[in-house]
Amino acid sequence: MSIARLADLSDAAACPLVVLKVGSSLLVGPDGTPRRKWLASMASDIAAARARGQQVVVVSSGAIAMGAARLKMDKGGRASLADAQAAAAVGQIALAGLWSDALQAEGLEAAQLLVTLDDLEERRRYLNAAATLRRLLAAGAVPVVNENDSVATEEIRFGDNDRLAARVAQAADASAVMLLSDVDGLFDRDPANPEAQLVPIISEIGPELRAAAASTSNSDVGTGGMVSKLEAADIAQRAGIALAIVNGTYEAPISRAIAGDTGSLFLPLRSEDAKRSWLGGRLQLAGTLTVDEGCVVALRDGASLLATGIIAAEGTFQRGDVVAVRDGLGQIAKGLVEYSSDECQRIQGRKTSEQSELLGYVPRSAVIHRDHLVLL
Ligand code: GLU
């Protein structure tokens, strides 16, 4: 059974595991105080999902907003990275306590998981996080995940919990992600425009939708916005995971969205194997290989990437890093590279038979093996 409409997200057979992402503005009022009544209704929705036989992982924002209110910081604690980090340190304790209390009132145990970008980008750490999630779910807990904002620096942070939720869904092997936001879903143009229409089902994200998302303004307390939601949808779809954007501002937001069938649902595109889907969702790329037209055709036919097709190797990377592959027009793939950037520069454009001498050892079968390559 697969997910084709919003109602399927409450069906344990179609959706055995769902990731619920809660935006800051839902949990924290404009004055920085927690919206407890709303949270209690959310916890009861989670308990209902569990009673239906579904597993639930929560990705919760709100640490920065809540901490900023307690520390009386201006600009919601986002005036500088240092402010955000300090605000998050204070707010995260409060946030975890809120979730723990709300879930406990429903007889559920909350488990706090704080991750940085690298925890999900580096393969070994990713597998470790995935194992922890699996164990927590098997033990009956509800993982409540957030970015570890207090230690994540500018270069190594997700910054928004939308993409974090999509990556967590991959790690947890979820069937769907619901982004609970303060808007009804994705509109075909700026929602401020009276002609704007909600787009209920999206199979493929085209340039029009990207433009519409870019024209949508941001909410005040979070960082999400439509652009990061679309990026999250892209990661999820490629990994064979459905993603819904629904309005979470009402009480019992999950049951409400499902009963009213209101929101935008991005259908899962294809289910790549686990390693490829992890690769496809990678956000940090260590370098770029530019390839010629013949190579692009071969890659699209399922071949591995060979040195002879490479025109240029940019960036500094090591064997095992993930790099972008591009042609004259733009990026076409991502893959795990078998050589360092230095070695790639030495063997680019050369046939396999010429490579031993240039490398000083017997060359590997490819620069990127087809099993470690994901076409975009
Ligand atoms: N991790 C941030 C927080 O807890 C939220 C990021 C976002 O707004 O998506 O405050």
Coordinates of C-alpha atoms and ligand atoms in Angstrom, one line a residue:
M1 CA 0.0 0.0 0.0
S2 CA 1.4 3.4 -0.8
I3 CA 0.5 7.0 0.1
A4 CA -1.6 8.8 -2.4
R5 CA -3.7 11.3 -0.3
L6 CA -3.5 12.9 3.1
A7 CA -5.8 10.4 4.7
D8 CA -3.3 7.7 4.0
L9 CA -1.0 9.3 6.6
S10 CA -3.3 8.0 9.3
D11 CA -3.4 4.5 7.9
A12 CA -1.0 2.2 9.8
A13 CA -0.6 -0.1 6.7
A14 CA 0.3 2.7 4.3
C15 CA 2.2 4.7 6.9
P16 CA 3.7 2.7 9.7
L17 CA 6.1 5.4 10.8
V18 CA 5.5 9.2 10.4
V19 CA 7.8 12.1 11.3
L20 CA 5.9 15.1 12.6
K21 CA 7.8 18.4 12.4
V22 CA 6.5 21.2 14.6
G23 CA 7.4 24.8 13.8
S24 CA 8.4 27.3 16.5
S25 CA 5.3 29.5 16.0
L26 CA 3.0 26.6 17.0
L27 CA 4.8 25.8 20.2
V28 CA 5.6 29.3 21.3
G29 CA 3.3 32.3 21.4
P30 CA 4.4 35.8 20.2
D31 CA 5.4 36.6 23.8
G32 CA 7.7 33.6 24.0
T33 CA 5.4 31.6 26.3
P34 CA 4.6 28.0 25.5
R35 CA 1.2 27.1 24.0
R36 CA 0.5 24.3 26.4
K37 CA -3.1 23.7 25.4
W38 CA -2.1 23.3 21.8
L39 CA 0.7 20.9 22.8
A40 CA -1.6 18.8 24.9
S41 CA -3.9 18.4 21.9
M42 CA -0.9 17.5 19.8
A43 CA 0.1 14.9 22.3
S44 CA -3.3 13.4 22.2
D45 CA -3.1 13.2 18.3
I46 CA 0.2 11.4 18.8
A47 CA -1.4 9.0 21.2
A48 CA -4.2 8.4 18.7
A49 CA -1.6 7.6 16.0
R50 CA 0.1 5.1 18.3
A51 CA -3.2 3.5 19.2
R52 CA -3.8 3.0 15.5
G53 CA -0.5 1.1 15.3
Q54 CA 1.6 3.9 13.9
Q55 CA 5.1 4.9 15.2
V56 CA 5.8 8.6 15.6
V57 CA 9.0 10.6 15.6
V58 CA 8.7 14.3 16.5
V59 CA 11.1 17.0 15.1
S60 CA 10.5 20.0 17.3
S61 CA 11.6 23.6 16.8
G62 CA 11.1 26.3 19.4
A63 CA 14.3 26.2 21.5
I64 CA 15.6 29.5 20.2
A65 CA 12.3 31.3 20.5
M66 CA 11.6 30.0 24.0
G67 CA 15.2 30.7 25.2
A68 CA 15.2 34.2 23.8
A69 CA 12.1 35.1 25.7
R70 CA 13.5 33.8 28.9
L71 CA 16.8 35.6 28.4
K72 CA 15.0 38.7 27.1
M73 CA 17.0 38.8 23.9
D74 CA 15.7 40.9 21.0
K75 CA 15.0 39.7 17.5
G76 CA 13.8 36.4 18.9
G77 CA 17.3 35.4 19.8
R78 CA 18.4 35.5 16.2
A79 CA 20.4 38.7 16.2
S80 CA 23.6 36.7 16.0
L81 CA 24.8 33.1 16.0
A82 CA 26.1 33.5 19.6
D83 CA 22.6 34.7 20.7
A84 CA 20.9 31.8 18.9
Q85 CA 23.3 29.3 20.5
A86 CA 22.8 30.7 24.0
A87 CA 19.0 31.0 23.5
A88 CA 18.8 27.4 22.3
A89 CA 20.8 26.2 25.3
V90 CA 18.2 27.7 27.7
G91 CA 15.2 27.0 25.5
Q92 CA 16.0 23.4 24.7
I93 CA 15.7 22.3 28.4
A94 CA 12.3 23.9 28.6
L95 CA 11.2 22.5 25.3
A96 CA 12.2 18.9 26.2
G97 CA 10.4 19.3 29.5
L98 CA 7.2 20.5 27.8
W99 CA 7.2 17.5 25.4
S100 CA 8.0 15.1 28.2
D101 CA 5.1 16.4 30.3
A102 CA 2.6 16.5 27.4
L103 CA 3.5 13.0 26.2
Q104 CA 3.5 11.6 29.7
A105 CA 0.0 12.8 30.2
E106 CA -0.9 10.5 27.4
G107 CA 1.0 7.6 28.9
L108 CA 3.9 8.1 26.4
E109 CA 7.7 8.4 27.1
A110 CA 9.5 11.2 25.3
A111 CA 13.2 10.7 24.3
Q112 CA 15.4 13.7 23.4
L113 CA 17.7 13.5 20.5
L114 CA 19.9 16.5 19.5
V115 CA 21.7 16.2 16.2
T116 CA 24.0 18.3 14.1
L117 CA 24.2 18.3 10.4
D118 CA 27.3 16.1 10.5
D119 CA 25.6 13.5 12.5
L120 CA 23.4 12.8 9.5
E121 CA 25.9 13.6 6.7
E122 CA 28.7 11.4 7.8
R123 CA 27.8 7.8 7.0
R124 CA 29.0 6.1 10.2
R125 CA 27.3 8.7 12.4
Y126 CA 24.2 8.5 10.3
L127 CA 24.0 4.8 10.8
N128 CA 24.5 5.3 14.5
A129 CA 21.7 7.8 14.8
A130 CA 19.5 5.5 12.7
A131 CA 20.2 2.6 15.1
T132 CA 19.4 4.8 18.2
L133 CA 16.1 5.8 16.6
R134 CA 15.2 2.2 15.9
R135 CA 16.0 1.2 19.4
L136 CA 13.9 4.0 20.9
L137 CA 10.9 3.2 18.8
A138 CA 11.2 -0.5 19.6
A139 CA 11.3 0.4 23.3
G140 CA 8.0 2.3 22.8
A141 CA 9.4 5.9 23.3
V142 CA 8.5 8.9 21.1
P143 CA 11.8 10.5 19.9
V144 CA 11.7 14.3 20.0
V145 CA 14.5 15.5 17.8
N146 CA 16.0 19.0 17.4
E147 CA 19.2 20.4 16.0
N148 CA 21.9 20.8 18.6
D149 CA 21.8 24.5 18.0
S150 CA 24.1 25.4 20.9
V151 CA 27.1 23.7 19.3
A152 CA 26.3 23.8 15.6
T153 CA 28.3 26.5 13.9
E154 CA 27.2 28.4 10.8
E155 CA 28.9 26.0 8.3
I156 CA 27.7 22.8 9.9
R157 CA 24.1 23.6 10.7
F158 CA 20.8 22.7 9.0
G159 CA 19.5 26.0 10.3
D160 CA 15.9 24.9 9.6
N161 CA 14.1 21.9 10.9
D162 CA 12.3 21.2 7.7
R163 CA 15.3 19.6 6.0
L164 CA 16.3 18.1 9.3
A165 CA 12.9 16.4 9.5
A166 CA 13.4 14.9 6.0
R167 CA 16.8 13.6 6.9
V168 CA 15.5 12.2 10.2
A169 CA 12.7 10.5 8.2
Q170 CA 15.3 8.8 6.0
A171 CA 17.3 7.7 9.1
A172 CA 14.2 6.3 10.8
D173 CA 13.0 4.7 7.6
A174 CA 9.7 6.6 7.8
S175 CA 6.9 6.5 5.2
A176 CA 5.9 10.1 5.6
V177 CA 6.8 13.5 7.0
M178 CA 4.2 16.0 8.1
L179 CA 5.5 19.6 8.3
L180 CA 3.1 21.4 10.7
S181 CA 3.3 25.0 9.9
D182 CA 1.4 28.2 10.2
V183 CA 0.2 28.2 6.6
D184 CA -2.3 25.9 4.9
G185 CA 0.2 24.4 2.5
L186 CA 2.0 25.3 -0.7
F187 CA 0.3 27.9 -3.0
D188 CA 0.8 28.3 -6.7
R189 CA 1.8 31.9 -6.1
D190 CA 2.4 34.3 -3.2
P191 CA -0.5 33.5 -0.8
A192 CA -0.9 37.3 -0.3
N193 CA -2.2 37.3 -3.8
P194 CA -6.0 36.8 -3.7
E195 CA -5.8 34.5 -6.8
A196 CA -3.4 32.1 -5.1
Q197 CA -4.6 28.5 -5.0
L198 CA -3.5 25.8 -2.7
V199 CA -1.7 22.9 -4.5
P200 CA -3.1 19.7 -2.9
I201 CA -1.0 17.0 -4.6
I202 CA 2.5 17.4 -6.0
S203 CA 4.2 14.6 -7.9
E204 CA 7.1 16.5 -9.2
I205 CA 8.4 19.9 -8.1
G206 CA 8.7 22.1 -11.2
P207 CA 10.2 25.5 -11.7
E208 CA 6.8 27.2 -11.3
L209 CA 6.4 25.8 -7.8
R210 CA 9.9 26.8 -6.9
A211 CA 9.2 30.3 -8.0
A212 CA 6.0 30.4 -6.0
A213 CA 7.8 29.2 -2.9
A214 CA 10.5 31.8 -3.3
S215 CA 7.8 34.5 -3.4
T216 CA 6.2 33.3 -0.1
S217 CA 7.2 35.3 2.9
N218 CA 8.5 33.8 6.1
S219 CA 6.8 33.5 9.5
D220 CA 8.3 35.5 12.4
V221 CA 9.7 33.1 14.9
G222 CA 11.0 30.2 12.9
T223 CA 13.5 30.1 10.0
G224 CA 11.7 27.6 7.9
G225 CA 9.8 29.4 5.1
M226 CA 8.5 27.7 1.9
V227 CA 11.9 27.4 0.2
S228 CA 13.3 25.1 2.9
K229 CA 10.0 23.1 2.9
L230 CA 10.4 22.5 -0.8
E231 CA 14.0 21.4 -0.2
A232 CA 12.7 19.0 2.5
A233 CA 10.1 17.7 0.1
D234 CA 12.7 17.1 -2.6
I235 CA 14.9 15.1 -0.1
A236 CA 11.8 13.1 1.0
Q237 CA 10.4 12.4 -2.5
R238 CA 13.8 11.1 -3.7
A239 CA 14.0 8.8 -0.8
G240 CA 10.5 7.4 -1.5
I241 CA 9.0 9.2 1.5
A242 CA 5.8 11.2 1.2
L243 CA 5.8 14.8 2.7
A244 CA 2.8 16.9 3.7
I245 CA 2.6 20.6 4.6
V246 CA -0.4 21.2 6.8
N247 CA -1.6 24.0 8.9
G248 CA -0.8 23.1 12.5
T249 CA -2.0 26.2 14.2
Y250 CA -5.3 24.7 15.2
E251 CA -5.8 22.3 18.1
A252 CA -5.4 18.6 17.4
P253 CA -3.7 19.5 14.1
I254 CA -3.1 16.0 12.8
S255 CA -6.7 14.8 13.1
R256 CA -7.9 18.2 11.8
A257 CA -5.7 18.1 8.7
I258 CA -6.6 14.6 7.9
A259 CA -10.3 14.9 8.5
G260 CA -10.5 18.1 6.4
D261 CA -8.1 16.8 3.8
T262 CA -6.4 20.2 3.7
G263 CA -2.8 20.6 3.0
S264 CA -0.2 19.9 0.3
L265 CA 1.0 16.4 -0.2
F266 CA 4.2 15.6 -2.1
L267 CA 4.0 12.0 -3.3
P268 CA 7.0 9.8 -2.9
L269 CA 8.9 9.6 -6.3
R270 CA 10.8 6.4 -6.2
S271 CA 12.3 4.3 -3.6
E272 CA 16.1 4.1 -4.0
D273 CA 18.0 1.7 -1.9
A274 CA 19.0 3.0 1.5
K275 CA 22.5 4.0 0.6
R276 CA 21.6 5.8 -2.5
S277 CA 18.8 7.7 -0.9
W278 CA 21.1 8.8 1.9
L279 CA 23.5 10.0 -0.8
G280 CA 20.8 11.8 -2.7
G281 CA 19.8 13.7 0.4
R282 CA 23.4 14.8 1.3
L283 CA 23.6 18.5 1.7
Q284 CA 27.3 19.0 2.0
L285 CA 29.4 18.3 -1.1
A286 CA 33.1 18.3 -0.9
G287 CA 33.9 19.2 -4.6
T288 CA 32.7 19.1 -8.2
L289 CA 33.6 16.9 -11.1
T290 CA 32.7 18.4 -14.5
V291 CA 32.2 15.8 -17.1
D292 CA 31.8 15.8 -20.9
E293 CA 28.6 15.1 -22.9
G294 CA 29.6 11.5 -23.7
C295 CA 30.0 10.8 -20.0
V296 CA 26.6 12.3 -19.2
V297 CA 25.0 9.9 -21.8
A298 CA 26.9 7.0 -20.3
L299 CA 25.8 7.9 -16.7
R300 CA 22.2 8.2 -17.7
D301 CA 22.5 4.7 -19.2
G302 CA 23.6 3.4 -15.9
A303 CA 27.4 3.3 -16.3
S304 CA 30.0 4.2 -13.7
L305 CA 31.9 7.5 -13.9
L306 CA 35.3 7.0 -15.5
A307 CA 38.3 9.4 -15.5
T308 CA 38.2 9.7 -19.3
G309 CA 34.9 11.7 -19.1
I310 CA 36.2 14.2 -16.6
I311 CA 37.0 17.7 -17.8
A312 CA 37.7 19.3 -14.4
A313 CA 38.0 18.5 -10.7
E314 CA 37.4 21.3 -8.3
G315 CA 37.4 21.5 -4.5
T316 CA 39.6 19.6 -2.1
F317 CA 38.2 16.1 -1.3
Q318 CA 39.4 12.7 -0.2
R319 CA 38.5 9.3 -1.3
G320 CA 35.0 8.5 0.2
D321 CA 33.8 12.1 0.1
V322 CA 30.5 12.9 -1.7
V323 CA 31.0 15.2 -4.7
A324 CA 28.7 16.9 -7.2
V325 CA 28.9 15.8 -10.9
R326 CA 28.0 18.5 -13.4
D327 CA 28.0 19.1 -17.1
G328 CA 28.1 22.5 -18.9
L329 CA 24.6 23.3 -17.8
G330 CA 24.5 22.3 -14.1
Q331 CA 24.6 19.6 -11.6
I332 CA 23.4 16.2 -12.8
A333 CA 24.4 13.8 -10.0
K334 CA 26.1 13.2 -6.7
G335 CA 28.4 10.3 -5.8
L336 CA 31.0 8.8 -3.5
V337 CA 34.3 9.4 -5.1
E338 CA 37.0 6.8 -5.2
Y339 CA 40.0 9.2 -5.6
S340 CA 41.1 12.4 -3.9
S341 CA 40.9 15.7 -5.7
D342 CA 44.6 15.6 -6.5
E343 CA 44.3 12.2 -8.0
C344 CA 41.3 13.2 -10.0
Q345 CA 43.2 16.1 -11.5
R346 CA 46.0 13.7 -12.4
I347 CA 43.9 11.2 -14.2
Q348 CA 41.1 13.4 -15.7
G349 CA 40.6 12.8 -19.4
R350 CA 42.8 9.7 -19.3
K351 CA 42.0 6.1 -20.2
T352 CA 42.3 3.4 -17.6
S353 CA 45.3 2.0 -19.3
E354 CA 47.2 5.3 -18.8
Q355 CA 46.4 5.7 -15.1
S356 CA 48.8 3.3 -13.4
E357 CA 51.7 5.4 -14.3
L358 CA 50.0 8.7 -13.2
L359 CA 48.8 7.3 -9.9
G360 CA 51.7 5.0 -9.0
Y361 CA 49.3 2.1 -8.4
V362 CA 46.7 0.0 -10.2
P363 CA 43.7 2.2 -10.8
R364 CA 40.3 1.4 -9.4
S365 CA 37.5 0.4 -11.7
A366 CA 35.9 3.8 -11.7
V367 CA 36.1 7.3 -10.3
I368 CA 32.5 6.9 -9.0
H369 CA 31.1 3.5 -9.1
R370 CA 27.5 3.4 -10.4
D371 CA 26.3 1.8 -7.1
H372 CA 27.5 5.0 -5.4
L373 CA 26.1 7.4 -7.9
V374 CA 22.7 9.1 -7.7
L375 CA 21.4 11.0 -10.8
L376 CA 19.3 14.1 -10.0
Ligands
GLU1 N1 16.3 24.4 15.8 C1 15.6 25.7 15.9 C2 15.0 25.8 17.3 O1 14.8 24.9 18.0 C3 14.5 25.9 14.9 C4 14.9 25.9 13.5 C5 13.7 26.2 12.6 O2 13.1 27.3 12.9 O3 13.3 25.4 11.7 O4 14.7 26.9 17.7

